[in-house]
Coordinates of C-alpha atoms (C1' of nucleotides) in Angstrom, one line a residue:
Chain A
M775 CA 121.9 78.3 78.7
S776 CA 119.5 77.7 81.5
D777 CA 121.8 79.3 84.1
Q778 CA 121.9 82.4 81.9
G779 CA 118.2 82.7 81.7
V780 CA 115.9 84.2 84.3
T781 CA 113.5 82.5 86.6
P782 CA 110.2 82.2 84.6
R783 CA 107.5 84.5 85.8
S784 CA 105.1 81.7 86.2
E785 CA 107.4 79.9 88.6
D786 CA 108.3 82.7 90.9
Y787 CA 107.1 86.2 90.0
A788 CA 109.0 87.9 92.8
G789 CA 112.1 86.0 91.9
W790 CA 111.7 87.0 88.3
Y791 CA 111.3 90.6 89.3
N792 CA 114.3 90.7 91.5
E793 CA 116.6 89.0 89.0
V794 CA 115.4 91.1 86.0
I795 CA 115.9 94.5 87.7
R796 CA 119.4 93.6 88.8
R797 CA 120.5 91.8 85.7
A798 CA 119.2 94.6 83.5
K799 CA 121.3 97.0 85.6
L800 CA 118.4 99.1 86.6
V801 CA 119.1 99.0 90.3
D802 CA 121.2 97.6 93.1
Y803 CA 120.6 97.3 96.8
G804 CA 122.0 100.0 99.0
P805 CA 124.0 99.2 102.2
V806 CA 121.1 100.2 104.4
K807 CA 118.1 97.9 104.5
G808 CA 115.4 98.9 102.2
T809 CA 117.4 101.4 100.2
M810 CA 118.3 101.2 96.5
V811 CA 120.8 102.6 94.1
I812 CA 119.2 103.6 90.9
R813 CA 121.8 102.8 88.3
P814 CA 122.2 104.8 85.1
Y815 CA 120.0 102.6 83.0
G816 CA 117.2 102.7 85.6
Y817 CA 117.7 106.4 86.1
A818 CA 117.5 107.1 82.4
L819 CA 114.1 105.3 82.4
W820 CA 113.0 107.4 85.4
E821 CA 114.2 110.6 83.5
H822 CA 111.9 109.8 80.6
I823 CA 109.0 109.3 83.1
K824 CA 109.9 112.6 84.6
E825 CA 110.0 114.3 81.2
G826 CA 106.6 112.9 80.2
L827 CA 105.0 114.0 83.5
D828 CA 106.8 117.3 83.8
R829 CA 105.7 118.4 80.3
R830 CA 102.1 117.6 81.2
F831 CA 102.4 119.6 84.4
K832 CA 103.7 122.6 82.6
E833 CA 101.0 122.3 80.0
T834 CA 98.4 122.4 82.8
G835 CA 99.9 125.6 84.3
H836 CA 102.1 124.3 87.0
E837 CA 105.6 125.5 88.1
N838 CA 108.4 123.6 89.8
A839 CA 109.9 124.6 93.1
Y840 CA 111.8 123.0 95.9
F841 CA 111.0 122.8 99.6
P842 CA 113.4 121.6 102.3
L843 CA 114.0 117.9 103.2
F844 CA 113.8 118.6 106.9
I845 CA 110.5 119.4 108.6
P846 CA 110.0 120.4 112.2
Y847 CA 108.4 117.5 114.0
S848 CA 105.7 119.8 115.3
F849 CA 104.5 120.4 111.7
I850 CA 103.6 116.8 111.2
Q851 CA 101.6 116.8 114.4
K852 CA 99.3 119.6 113.3
E853 CA 97.0 117.6 111.2
A854 CA 95.5 114.8 113.3
E855 CA 94.8 112.2 110.7
H856 CA 98.1 113.0 108.9
V857 CA 100.2 112.4 112.0
E858 CA 98.4 109.2 112.7
G859 CA 98.9 108.0 109.2
F860 CA 102.6 108.7 109.1
S861 CA 104.0 108.4 112.6
P862 CA 105.0 104.8 112.3
E863 CA 107.1 105.4 109.3
L864 CA 108.9 108.6 110.1
A865 CA 112.6 109.0 110.1
L866 CA 113.6 111.5 112.8
V867 CA 116.8 113.5 113.0
T868 CA 117.5 113.9 116.7
H869 CA 121.2 114.9 116.6
A870 CA 123.0 117.4 114.4
G871 CA 126.1 119.5 114.7
G872 CA 127.4 117.3 117.4
K873 CA 124.5 117.8 119.8
E874 CA 121.0 116.8 120.5
L875 CA 118.4 119.0 118.7
E876 CA 115.8 120.9 120.8
E877 CA 113.1 119.7 118.4
P878 CA 113.6 116.6 116.3
L879 CA 113.5 117.1 112.5
V880 CA 111.4 114.8 110.3
V881 CA 112.9 113.7 107.1
R882 CA 109.9 114.5 104.8
P883 CA 107.6 111.5 104.1
T884 CA 105.6 114.0 102.0
S885 CA 105.5 117.8 102.1
E886 CA 101.9 118.9 102.8
T887 CA 102.9 120.4 106.1
I888 CA 106.0 122.4 105.2
I889 CA 104.3 123.6 102.0
N890 CA 101.3 124.8 103.9
H891 CA 103.6 126.6 106.3
M892 CA 105.0 128.5 103.3
Y893 CA 101.7 128.9 101.5
S894 CA 100.2 130.6 104.6
K895 CA 102.8 133.3 104.2
W896 CA 102.5 133.6 100.4
I897 CA 98.8 133.6 100.1
Q898 CA 97.0 136.8 101.3
S899 CA 94.2 137.4 98.9
Y900 CA 92.1 135.7 96.2
R901 CA 94.4 137.4 93.8
D902 CA 97.2 135.1 94.9
L903 CA 95.2 132.1 93.9
P904 CA 95.4 129.5 92.6
V905 CA 98.9 128.4 93.6
L906 CA 100.0 125.6 91.3
I907 CA 103.3 124.2 92.4
N908 CA 105.1 120.9 91.9
Q909 CA 108.3 119.6 93.3
W910 CA 110.6 116.8 92.3
A911 CA 112.1 115.4 95.4
N912 CA 113.1 112.4 97.5
V913 CA 111.1 111.3 100.5
V914 CA 111.6 108.8 103.2
R915 CA 109.1 106.4 104.7
W916 CA 110.4 103.7 107.0
E917 CA 108.6 100.7 105.6
L918 CA 108.6 97.3 107.2
R919 CA 108.7 95.4 103.9
T920 CA 110.6 96.9 101.0
R921 CA 111.1 96.0 97.4
P922 CA 113.2 97.9 94.8
F923 CA 111.1 100.6 93.0
L924 CA 107.8 99.3 94.5
R925 CA 108.5 100.3 98.1
T926 CA 111.8 101.5 99.4
S927 CA 112.7 103.5 102.5
E928 CA 113.8 106.4 100.3
F929 CA 112.2 107.1 96.9
L930 CA 112.0 109.7 94.3
W931 CA 108.8 111.3 93.2
Q932 CA 107.0 114.4 92.3
E933 CA 104.4 116.0 94.6
G934 CA 102.1 118.6 93.3
H935 CA 100.5 121.0 95.8
T936 CA 97.9 123.4 94.8
A937 CA 95.7 125.9 96.6
H938 CA 92.4 127.3 95.3
A939 CA 89.7 129.7 96.3
T940 CA 86.8 127.3 96.0
P941 CA 86.2 123.6 96.6
E942 CA 84.9 123.2 93.1
E943 CA 88.1 124.5 91.7
A944 CA 90.2 122.2 93.9
Q945 CA 88.1 119.2 93.1
E946 CA 88.4 120.0 89.4
E947 CA 92.2 120.2 89.8
T948 CA 92.3 116.8 91.6
I949 CA 90.5 115.2 88.7
R950 CA 92.5 117.1 86.1
M951 CA 95.8 115.7 87.6
L952 CA 94.3 112.2 87.9
N953 CA 93.6 112.4 84.2
V954 CA 97.1 113.7 83.5
Y955 CA 98.5 110.6 85.3
A956 CA 96.2 108.3 83.4
D957 CA 97.1 110.0 80.1
F958 CA 100.8 109.5 80.9
A959 CA 100.4 105.9 82.0
I960 CA 98.4 104.9 79.0
N961 CA 100.1 106.8 76.3
D962 CA 103.7 106.9 77.4
A963 CA 104.1 103.9 79.7
A964 CA 101.6 101.8 77.8
I965 CA 100.0 100.8 81.2
P966 CA 96.2 100.6 80.9
V967 CA 95.4 102.0 84.3
V968 CA 92.0 102.3 85.8
P969 CA 91.4 105.7 87.2
G970 CA 89.1 105.7 90.2
R971 CA 88.4 106.9 93.8
K972 CA 90.0 105.3 96.8
S973 CA 87.7 103.8 99.4
N974 CA 87.6 105.6 102.8
I975 CA 90.0 103.3 104.5
E976 CA 92.5 103.4 101.6
K977 CA 92.6 107.1 101.2
F978 CA 95.6 109.3 102.0
A979 CA 96.0 110.3 105.7
G980 CA 94.7 113.9 105.8
A981 CA 92.7 113.9 102.5
V982 CA 89.0 114.3 102.1
A983 CA 89.1 112.1 99.0
S984 CA 91.9 110.3 97.2
Y985 CA 92.0 109.2 93.6
T986 CA 94.2 106.7 92.0
I987 CA 95.4 105.1 88.8
E988 CA 95.4 101.4 89.4
A989 CA 97.5 99.1 87.2
M990 CA 97.4 95.3 86.9
M991 CA 100.8 93.7 87.1
G992 CA 101.8 90.5 85.2
D993 CA 100.9 88.4 88.2
G994 CA 97.5 90.0 88.5
K995 CA 98.3 92.0 91.6
A996 CA 97.3 95.7 91.6
L997 CA 99.8 98.5 91.8
Q998 CA 98.7 102.0 92.8
S999 CA 100.7 103.9 90.3
G1000 CA 99.7 107.5 91.0
T1001 CA 97.5 109.3 93.4
S1002 CA 95.6 112.6 93.4
H1003 CA 94.1 114.0 96.6
F1004 CA 91.4 116.5 97.3
L1005 CA 92.6 117.8 100.7
G1006 CA 89.6 120.1 101.3
Q1007 CA 90.6 122.6 104.0
N1008 CA 92.3 120.1 106.4
F1009 CA 95.8 121.4 106.0
A1010 CA 94.7 124.9 105.5
K1011 CA 93.0 124.8 108.9
A1012 CA 96.0 123.2 110.6
F1013 CA 98.3 125.8 109.1
D1014 CA 96.0 128.7 109.0
T1015 CA 96.3 129.1 105.2
K1016 CA 93.7 131.8 104.6
F1017 CA 92.9 134.3 101.9
L1018 CA 90.8 137.5 101.7
T1019 CA 87.8 137.0 99.4
T1020 CA 86.3 139.6 97.0
E1021 CA 83.6 140.1 99.7
G1022 CA 86.3 141.0 102.2
T1023 CA 85.9 137.8 104.3
H1024 CA 88.8 135.5 105.3
E1025 CA 88.5 131.9 104.1
Y1026 CA 90.7 128.8 104.2
V1027 CA 92.1 127.8 100.9
W1028 CA 91.0 124.5 99.3
Q1029 CA 93.8 122.3 98.3
T1030 CA 95.0 119.3 96.3
S1031 CA 98.2 117.2 96.3
W1032 CA 99.2 114.5 93.8
G1033 CA 102.2 112.3 93.3
V1034 CA 103.9 109.7 91.1
S1035 CA 107.0 108.0 92.3
T1036 CA 109.8 105.7 91.1
R1037 CA 107.3 103.0 91.8
M1038 CA 106.1 103.7 88.2
V1039 CA 109.4 102.1 87.1
G1040 CA 108.3 98.9 88.8
G1041 CA 104.9 99.2 87.1
V1042 CA 106.5 99.4 83.7
I1043 CA 108.7 96.3 84.5
M1044 CA 105.8 94.2 85.8
T1045 CA 103.3 95.3 83.1
H1046 CA 105.4 94.5 80.1
G1047 CA 108.3 92.2 81.0
D1048 CA 108.5 88.6 79.9
D1049 CA 110.7 85.5 80.6
K1050 CA 113.6 87.0 78.6
G1051 CA 113.6 90.1 80.7
L1052 CA 112.4 93.7 80.4
I1053 CA 110.3 95.0 77.6
L1054 CA 110.3 98.8 77.7
P1055 CA 107.7 101.0 75.9
P1056 CA 109.6 103.0 73.2
K1057 CA 108.5 106.3 74.7
L1058 CA 110.3 105.6 77.9
A1059 CA 113.1 103.3 76.8
P1060 CA 116.6 104.8 77.5
D1061 CA 117.6 103.3 74.2
Q1062 CA 114.8 102.8 71.6
A1063 CA 117.0 100.9 69.3
V1064 CA 120.4 99.2 69.4
I1065 CA 122.5 98.3 66.4
V1066 CA 124.4 95.1 66.6
P1067 CA 127.1 94.7 64.0
I1068 CA 128.2 91.3 62.8
W1069 CA 131.4 90.5 61.0
K1070 CA 134.0 87.8 60.4
S1071 CA 137.0 89.3 58.7
E1072 CA 138.7 92.6 59.3
E1073 CA 137.6 93.6 55.8
Q1074 CA 134.0 92.9 56.6
K1075 CA 134.3 94.7 59.9
G1076 CA 135.3 97.9 58.0
S1077 CA 132.3 97.9 55.7
V1078 CA 129.9 96.8 58.4
L1079 CA 130.9 99.5 60.7
E1080 CA 130.7 102.0 58.0
M1081 CA 127.1 101.0 57.4
V1082 CA 126.4 101.0 61.1
A1083 CA 127.6 104.6 61.4
K1084 CA 125.4 105.6 58.4
V1085 CA 122.3 103.8 59.8
E1086 CA 122.9 105.3 63.3
R1087 CA 123.1 108.7 61.8
A1088 CA 119.9 108.2 59.8
L1089 CA 118.1 107.0 62.9
K1090 CA 119.2 109.9 65.0
D1091 CA 118.1 112.3 62.3
A1092 CA 114.7 110.6 62.5
G1093 CA 114.6 111.3 66.2
V1094 CA 115.3 107.8 67.4
R1095 CA 117.3 107.2 70.6
V1096 CA 119.8 104.7 69.2
K1097 CA 123.1 103.3 70.2
S1098 CA 125.5 101.0 68.4
D1099 CA 127.3 98.2 70.2
T1100 CA 130.5 97.9 68.2
S1101 CA 132.4 96.2 71.0
D1102 CA 134.1 93.0 70.0
Q1103 CA 134.3 91.8 73.5
E1104 CA 131.1 89.9 73.1
N1105 CA 129.7 88.1 70.1
P1106 CA 126.4 89.0 68.5
G1107 CA 124.4 86.2 70.1
W1108 CA 125.5 87.5 73.5
K1109 CA 124.4 91.0 72.6
F1110 CA 121.0 89.8 71.4
N1111 CA 120.3 88.3 74.7
E1112 CA 121.7 91.2 76.7
Y1113 CA 119.6 93.8 75.0
E1114 CA 116.6 91.6 75.3
M1115 CA 117.2 91.4 79.0
R1116 CA 117.5 95.2 79.0
G1117 CA 114.2 95.5 77.1
V1118 CA 115.4 97.6 74.2
P1119 CA 112.4 97.8 71.9
L1120 CA 114.1 97.5 68.5
R1121 CA 117.3 95.7 67.6
I1122 CA 119.0 96.3 64.3
E1123 CA 121.4 93.7 63.0
I1124 CA 123.9 94.6 60.3
G1125 CA 126.2 92.0 58.9
P1126 CA 128.2 91.3 55.7
K1127 CA 125.1 89.9 53.9
D1128 CA 123.2 93.1 54.7
V1129 CA 126.0 95.3 53.5
E1130 CA 125.9 93.4 50.2
K1131 CA 122.1 94.1 49.8
D1132 CA 122.4 97.6 51.3
A1133 CA 119.8 96.6 53.8
V1134 CA 119.5 95.8 57.5
V1135 CA 117.6 93.4 59.8
F1136 CA 115.0 94.7 62.3
A1137 CA 113.9 92.6 65.3
R1138 CA 111.2 93.8 67.7
R1139 CA 111.5 93.0 71.4
D1140 CA 107.8 92.5 72.0
R1141 CA 107.6 89.6 69.5
P1142 CA 110.3 87.0 70.2
G1143 CA 112.0 85.0 67.6
K1144 CA 111.4 85.0 63.8
E1145 CA 107.9 86.5 64.1
G1146 CA 109.3 89.8 65.2
K1147 CA 112.2 89.8 62.8
E1148 CA 112.3 91.3 59.3
F1149 CA 115.1 91.0 56.8
G1150 CA 116.0 93.4 54.0
I1151 CA 114.9 96.7 55.4
P1152 CA 116.5 99.1 52.8
S1153 CA 119.1 101.2 54.5
G1154 CA 117.8 104.4 53.0
D1155 CA 114.4 103.8 54.8
V1156 CA 115.6 102.9 58.3
G1157 CA 114.6 106.2 59.8
R1158 CA 111.1 106.1 58.6
I1159 CA 110.6 102.4 59.2
A1160 CA 112.1 102.5 62.7
T1161 CA 109.8 105.3 63.6
E1162 CA 106.8 103.3 62.4
W1163 CA 108.0 100.1 64.2
L1164 CA 108.5 102.0 67.5
S1165 CA 105.1 103.5 67.2
D1166 CA 103.6 100.1 66.5
I1167 CA 105.5 98.5 69.4
Q1168 CA 104.2 101.2 71.7
S1169 CA 100.6 100.6 70.7
S1170 CA 101.0 96.8 70.7
L1171 CA 102.3 96.8 74.3
L1172 CA 99.3 98.9 75.4
E1173 CA 96.9 96.6 73.5
R1174 CA 98.5 93.5 75.0
A1175 CA 98.4 94.8 78.5
T1176 CA 94.8 96.0 78.1
K1177 CA 93.7 92.6 76.9
F1178 CA 95.5 91.0 79.8
R1179 CA 93.8 93.4 82.2
D1180 CA 90.4 92.9 80.8
D1181 CA 90.8 89.1 80.7
N1182 CA 91.6 89.1 84.4
I1183 CA 88.8 91.3 85.7
V1184 CA 85.9 89.2 86.7
D1185 CA 82.4 90.3 87.5
V1186 CA 81.5 88.8 90.9
E1187 CA 78.1 88.6 92.5
N1188 CA 78.7 86.4 95.6
M1189 CA 81.4 85.6 98.2
D1190 CA 82.2 82.2 96.9
T1191 CA 83.1 83.4 93.4
F1192 CA 84.8 86.4 95.0
R1193 CA 87.1 84.1 97.0
Q1194 CA 87.9 82.0 93.9
V1195 CA 88.7 85.1 91.8
I1196 CA 90.9 86.6 94.4
A1197 CA 92.7 83.3 95.0
A1198 CA 93.3 83.0 91.3
G1199 CA 95.1 86.3 91.4
Q1200 CA 92.5 88.1 89.4
W1201 CA 90.5 91.3 90.1
A1202 CA 86.9 91.1 91.2
R1203 CA 84.5 93.8 90.0
T1204 CA 81.5 94.0 92.2
W1205 CA 78.6 96.1 93.4
W1206 CA 79.5 97.3 96.8
A1207 CA 77.7 98.9 99.7
G1208 CA 79.8 97.7 102.6
T1209 CA 81.1 99.7 105.5
D1210 CA 84.7 100.4 106.4
E1211 CA 84.5 97.5 108.9
Q1212 CA 83.2 95.1 106.3
E1213 CA 86.0 96.1 103.9
R1214 CA 88.6 95.4 106.6
K1215 CA 87.0 92.0 107.2
I1216 CA 87.2 91.1 103.6
K1217 CA 90.8 92.1 103.6
E1218 CA 91.5 90.0 106.6
D1219 CA 89.7 87.0 105.1
T1220 CA 90.9 87.1 101.5
G1221 CA 93.8 89.5 101.3
A1222 CA 91.9 91.7 98.8
T1223 CA 91.3 95.4 99.2
V1224 CA 89.2 97.9 97.4
R1225 CA 91.7 99.1 94.8
C1226 CA 89.4 101.8 93.5
I1227 CA 85.9 102.8 92.7
P1228 CA 86.4 103.4 88.9
M1229 CA 85.4 106.7 87.5
D1230 CA 83.8 104.9 84.7
Q1231 CA 80.6 103.5 86.4
P1232 CA 77.9 101.4 84.7
G1233 CA 75.2 103.6 86.3
G1234 CA 72.0 102.3 87.8
K1235 CA 72.0 100.2 90.9
G1236 CA 73.0 96.6 91.8
T1237 CA 73.2 94.2 94.7
C1238 CA 76.2 94.3 97.0
F1239 CA 78.0 90.9 96.7
S1240 CA 78.8 91.0 100.3
T1241 CA 75.9 92.5 102.2
G1242 CA 73.1 91.9 99.7
E1243 CA 72.1 95.5 100.1
E1244 CA 71.3 97.8 97.3
A1245 CA 74.5 99.3 96.0
E1246 CA 75.1 102.4 93.9
E1247 CA 78.7 101.8 92.9
V1248 CA 80.9 99.2 91.3
V1249 CA 84.3 98.7 92.8
L1250 CA 87.4 96.7 92.0
F1251 CA 88.8 94.4 94.6
A1252 CA 92.3 92.8 94.3
K1253 CA 95.4 91.9 96.1
A1254 CA 97.9 94.8 95.9
Y1255 CA 101.6 95.6 96.1
Chain B
rC738 C1' 107.2 91.6 115.0
rG739 C1' 105.7 86.2 113.4
rG740 C1' 107.0 82.1 109.8
rG741 C1' 110.8 80.3 106.3
rG742 C1' 115.7 80.6 104.0
rC743 C1' 120.7 82.2 103.5
rG744 C1' 125.7 84.3 104.9
rU745 C1' 132.3 80.5 101.8
rA746 C1' 136.5 84.9 95.6
rG747 C1' 133.1 90.3 92.0
rC748 C1' 128.4 87.0 91.2
rG749 C1' 126.2 82.1 91.8
rC750 C1' 127.3 78.1 94.7
rA751 C1' 129.8 72.8 96.8
rG752 C1' 131.9 71.3 101.1
rC753 C1' 129.2 71.4 107.1
rC754 C1' 125.3 65.8 109.4
rC755 C1' 130.3 62.4 110.0
rG756 C1' 136.3 68.1 112.4
rG757 C1' 142.1 66.3 109.5
rU758 C1' 146.2 67.6 102.7
rU759 C1' 146.8 73.2 98.9
rA760 C1' 138.5 75.0 100.4
rA761 C1' 135.9 72.4 95.0
rC762 C1' 133.0 74.0 90.7
rG763 C1' 130.5 77.5 87.1
rC764 C1' 130.2 82.5 85.5
rG765 C1' 132.9 86.9 85.5
rC766 C1' 138.0 89.2 85.6
rC767 C1' 143.5 89.4 83.4
rU768 C1' 147.2 87.6 79.2
rG769 C1' 147.7 85.3 74.4
rC770 C1' 145.8 83.0 70.0
rU771 C1' 141.6 81.4 67.3
rU772 C1' 136.5 83.1 66.9
rU773 C1' 131.8 86.4 65.8
rG774 C1' 124.1 85.8 61.7
rG775 C1' 121.1 83.6 69.0
rG776 C1' 124.7 83.7 75.5
rA777 C1' 132.3 81.1 71.5
rG778 C1' 137.0 77.7 72.0
rC779 C1' 141.9 76.5 73.7
rA780 C1' 146.1 77.6 76.9
rG781 C1' 147.9 80.2 81.0
rG782 C1' 146.9 83.5 85.3
rA783 C1' 145.0 86.5 89.5
rG784 C1' 141.4 86.5 93.2
rA785 C1' 138.8 83.7 100.0
rU786 C1' 141.4 86.7 107.1
rC787 C1' 134.8 80.6 105.1
rG788 C1' 129.3 87.2 108.3
rC789 C1' 131.3 88.8 113.5
rA790 C1' 132.9 87.4 118.6
rG791 C1' 133.8 83.8 122.1
rG792 C1' 134.4 78.5 123.3
rU793 C1' 135.6 73.0 122.6
rU794 C1' 139.9 70.4 120.3
rC795 C1' 146.5 68.6 118.8
rG796 C1' 143.6 70.6 114.8
rA797 C1' 137.2 74.2 113.2
rA798 C1' 134.2 76.5 107.0
rU799 C1' 132.6 72.0 109.7
rC800 C1' 130.9 71.0 116.7
rC801 C1' 128.8 74.6 120.9
rU802 C1' 127.2 79.7 122.7
rG803 C1' 126.1 84.6 121.6
rC804 C1' 125.6 88.5 118.1
rC805 C1' 125.0 90.9 113.3
rG806 C1' 123.2 91.3 108.4
rC807 C1' 120.3 90.1 104.1
rC808 C1' 116.4 87.8 101.2
rC809 C1' 111.4 85.5 100.8
rC810 C1' 106.2 84.9 102.8
rG811 C1' 102.6 87.8 106.2
rA812 C1' 100.9 92.2 109.4
rC813 C1' 101.8 98.3 107.9
rC814 C1' 102.2 101.4 103.3
rA815 C1' 103.4 105.4 97.3

RNA sequence: CGGGGCGUAGCGCAGCCCGGUUAACGCGCCUGCUUUGGGAGCAGGAGAUCGCAGGUUCGAAUCCUGCCGCCCCGACCA
């Protein structure tokens, strides 16, 4: 039994994560260091994330497009801060077609540059604005330290790139998309993220201001789960992206960019998982319910499978993503454990005793053992009841994660407490008036960084825990992935 | 790039110090029968150029030299 379980999270969180993602068949390592293969189950999860986000993008007026993977090296160099930020992690193509290229090509680490190159052609007048485009793509960043989903050399994401006539409009868009991300994370992924602004040293290379949704993982570390940037006119100036105003003057456009990546999959895993494996929020789960039939004799098998088919039909009609595991290669106990490892929110057991009563057994993944199990669910009501259960599981996961987060954010007023809180793996909420240099020093000393300056501020003024100066903002410090 | 660990069957590993039969064990896989309400049992079977390259030796998974790769912890980052 013990060799079939997974390393407990309390014992070795990284070990737990690595085991769970592989045993749940979400992912496997690629042959090149830092690359991953997203397996069908992991990809199905990502597809639901995509659907949830894409729908919201469309609802807020965005369109999808696709820009090339290869970017001329000179493009990256045009924006000073941008090139400085990305240079160390660029993958360059120097040879192609059997010979050395005159100019190396960058495999996109992000697409601000190539998109501005195109925007500068497409945008002539204020009538062309705003431009609201998103692309779903892969990008490459040669990271030193990689972890499946959380940080890999190549990853999948979406990147929205918008251009506006005024800074106010662009700023509004930046916050709109931050809220879209927060809405998705909270309502679909059941991850209680904290939306906030990045500190100066944590912001995106090339942005005027960066915003983030920060999530607390099961080990207390923070995960930046999505970012939205106000780019100002930085890239517009570098690429000469101008428009003619109503007054007949030329002005640079004001821009935003925003992204969520396959890292979100890692966030889902580390927010909800337990020592039995994954726990997936119903809205994102590839399979929301699995039916496990149980039988002894061939005769029972016939009547059980008949009922399985009926129940599966009823669930599908009710809009539930369900599958039946009628294989007789494994016994029911094995299947129970398997689907718990894979995080399927609802398990439905149907055996001879249930057939007799014309009822089934429901078991919810988020409440292990008897507590989450209910016998005698009338087969005629499975659709309605399953829908209710899934909805309850969805909200319970959010509630539990929210409580965990709130229990692990500690208000801190001095450095001693700060150290203790950070060492304990919690988040420190503090008044802060420090400089970039002081922030770096804290990181060096304690490993903690400013995760964000929450949008939701208490107001008023306080005393900076570090400098003792008067502070106007409260920030969250934590160790991060 | 620093610190630690590891490379032996598809997976997990023993053997290595102290060289010597046919490289052990568990899981998985194949065949058959019995099983099936929380990771089934019995019987039989297939599967390994011991990370790579040199060297020492009558003989190397084991000792020596060099190389490669991966994982974990840190510095850099979505």
